[in-house]
């Protein structure tokens, strides 16, 4: 958005907020102000936290290459010629880390040419800014260029909340949500509850922004933020840089939070100025009172937030979370003992810093400060050290300022400005496939298999400075805050706390890789989507509901324990097929633990009895027999990524309903969008009733209504039946999605002759490129 557009948004705020204060009969928190300012139709909007559905006007949409493909393929089904909202596409997830920045980038450009050409041509045609490979990771690029205080954006990536570091309400969603907003529809979300985090004291010494969020993850758990906005406030806020605030908001995704946000302050203004947005900083200063909570909220927060958490930054210790879950945490001082107790490999094999979460100038400087101390003491890094800069701007700046040289002196390898090892795009050669080993990183996620595809890798997350210090010890037994390392002369060496400027003294370096603007003559641009591509496949609409109850469906899978989107639709090598629904569906549930057999990724075909089969194979066999199936799952099902493939593949291969103890927000919406029924047990103990050979019916579907439970009947092999109650959170409109077969179908006029959206022809594809198989997707 231009400064002029931001000005008009701000100028409308006083009036809108005054009306909201009157309607609600009370002062407003910051999140409420932004929601109100972006309300689609204030007169007719119902406000009720945890209950109402908000319809919002979005300022901006962000897409990254691994999700943009599906988002754009869905957008194309809308028949619109141009995006209705400013949108950007970023090439960051598909670059594999192997040997270092230059080679990895060149290889990625070659390997992913087809996908990049598709994204580039679609961006040129539909009006998106296209950020080519090497330009940076979506969230860092958005923070540097687009985020602004008081704005509202959605992004097809769960770490979109990173923008909260600049006071923007930035929310991670599935690609279908993005496609709809790009097509000009309002964006809908459950009115979130509000958690206020009161920060007192001051961040200093070893304690970093990362510790605020890793501590909070430990405290609230991965479910603690579901359908909640985390709003930070209090005197401690100003002791955290804008990019540090970004880190905290980014990793709020690990709480399952809808998003996280900080109030506008001088640190944000400095960052805006440093990134050449002085006019935005000035405007935000002028409208400051609307970009911070009302004073009454600060005076008595418990009255206005649903929950208040107190964090005293003066006493907060550096934290480390992991392995296998971002909420398994403790202060670093307790890590060694816990690791020994659990028998985790103490030896660290790799240390990694950077990623979208932690690659600010300040992060890099603090890490370099630690590295420099070690160099002076004559220490050598004991393990390979990897740096993933968040953007080309950061890369160029740390290169110019000698920071990279410091990392290189300790044997570090600078990787491409991309996700790389954070998303399993990491070709390791140092350990065997199933070898238990420990890694430490400053990333945000650590589910099994996340970084290198191996569930035997134990991944620990902490601040970049702690990661760097640990690289010199090579063991989890070292506590850099309290402990010492032997220097070459045998004397004990102790690190001093990291120190760093938050912004480059000489300003950021000019960057080479800028973005590409949409074509001046978009109608002449042809979408590059080669026929018979194994990477890209046009989508056909899913078949509509047949109007009948679901009767006696087999259970494809009952999952045990954590079932994240990384378990449902793993990334790593599978990122290759993110634009090809049929191909990627072969990864379905490869990481899920089968509650019946204990196997991972496979089980028994419930119809033929064939054992040890990958779930995708079984699902295809059931589909070939015309059978739909269900999934039974545990708590927080679908936690993690926004990838809608975790809903599309099941839908494509015949899933009718997913019945679980509870859902993560984005995934639940993704299931609804694709026409799958997401159901939760009224009594969580009912999870235990389901057995391998059972058949499951969901009845009363013709009377499906918001807030009204449904009945699930379980038929046992001996003919006995049991009935249980399940809940759903479908609104009237979402029920229409289910009936139509998907949200996209519901918003479309379907052509009765072809069974696909009438509008598809409007999109100028190259003749012969279209390979839609209507109705195939059931
Ligand atoms: C992630 O961090 O898990 C990802 C990879 O960025 C995902 C998006 C994806 O799967 O493409 C996310 O967080 O939404
Ligand atoms: Fe990329 Fe990792 Fe950030 Fe996701 S969390 S956007 S994979 S760097």
PDB file of C-alpha atoms and ligand atoms in Angstrom, residues 92-93 137-139 157 159 250 355-357 418-419 422-423 444 450, ligand 2:
ATOM      1  CA  UNK A  92      11.798 -19.169  -0.899  1.00  0.00           C
ATOM      2  CA  UNK A  93      10.691 -22.677   0.072  1.00  0.00           C
ATOM      3  CA  UNK A 137      11.981 -15.467   2.785  1.00  0.00           C
ATOM      4  CA  UNK A 138       8.429 -14.173   2.570  1.00  0.00           C
ATOM      5  CA  UNK A 139       8.121 -12.931   6.164  1.00  0.00           C
ATOM      6  CA  UNK A 157       1.952 -19.392   5.398  1.00  0.00           C
ATOM      7  CA  UNK A 159       4.302 -17.570  10.099  1.00  0.00           C
ATOM      8  CA  UNK A 250       6.365 -15.126  14.105  1.00  0.00           C
ATOM      9  CA  UNK A 355      15.373 -18.409   8.905  1.00  0.00           C
ATOM     10  CA  UNK A 356      12.297 -16.193   8.739  1.00  0.00           C
ATOM     11  CA  UNK A 357      12.137 -16.195  12.528  1.00  0.00           C
ATOM     12  CA  UNK A 418      15.600 -19.085   1.707  1.00  0.00           C
ATOM     13  CA  UNK A 419      13.887 -21.602   4.001  1.00  0.00           C
ATOM     14  CA  UNK A 422      13.933 -25.144   8.157  1.00  0.00           C
ATOM     15  CA  UNK A 423      11.566 -26.951   5.815  1.00  0.00           C
ATOM     16  CA  UNK A 444      10.586 -22.006  14.935  1.00  0.00           C
ATOM     17  CA  UNK A 450      11.107 -31.373   9.929  1.00  0.00           C
TER      18      UNK A 450
HETATM   19 FE1  LIG B   2      10.352 -20.843   5.687  1.00  0.00          FE
HETATM   20 FE2  LIG B   2      10.832 -22.025   7.974  1.00  0.00          FE
HETATM   21 FE3  LIG B   2       9.901 -19.603   7.917  1.00  0.00          FE
HETATM   22 FE4  LIG B   2       8.280 -21.597   7.209  1.00  0.00          FE
HETATM   23  S1  LIG B   2       9.180 -21.246   9.221  1.00  0.00           S
HETATM   24  S2  LIG B   2       8.543 -19.625   6.157  1.00  0.00           S
HETATM   25  S3  LIG B   2       9.775 -22.930   6.223  1.00  0.00           S
HETATM   26  S4  LIG B   2      11.898 -20.240   7.169  1.00  0.00           S
END
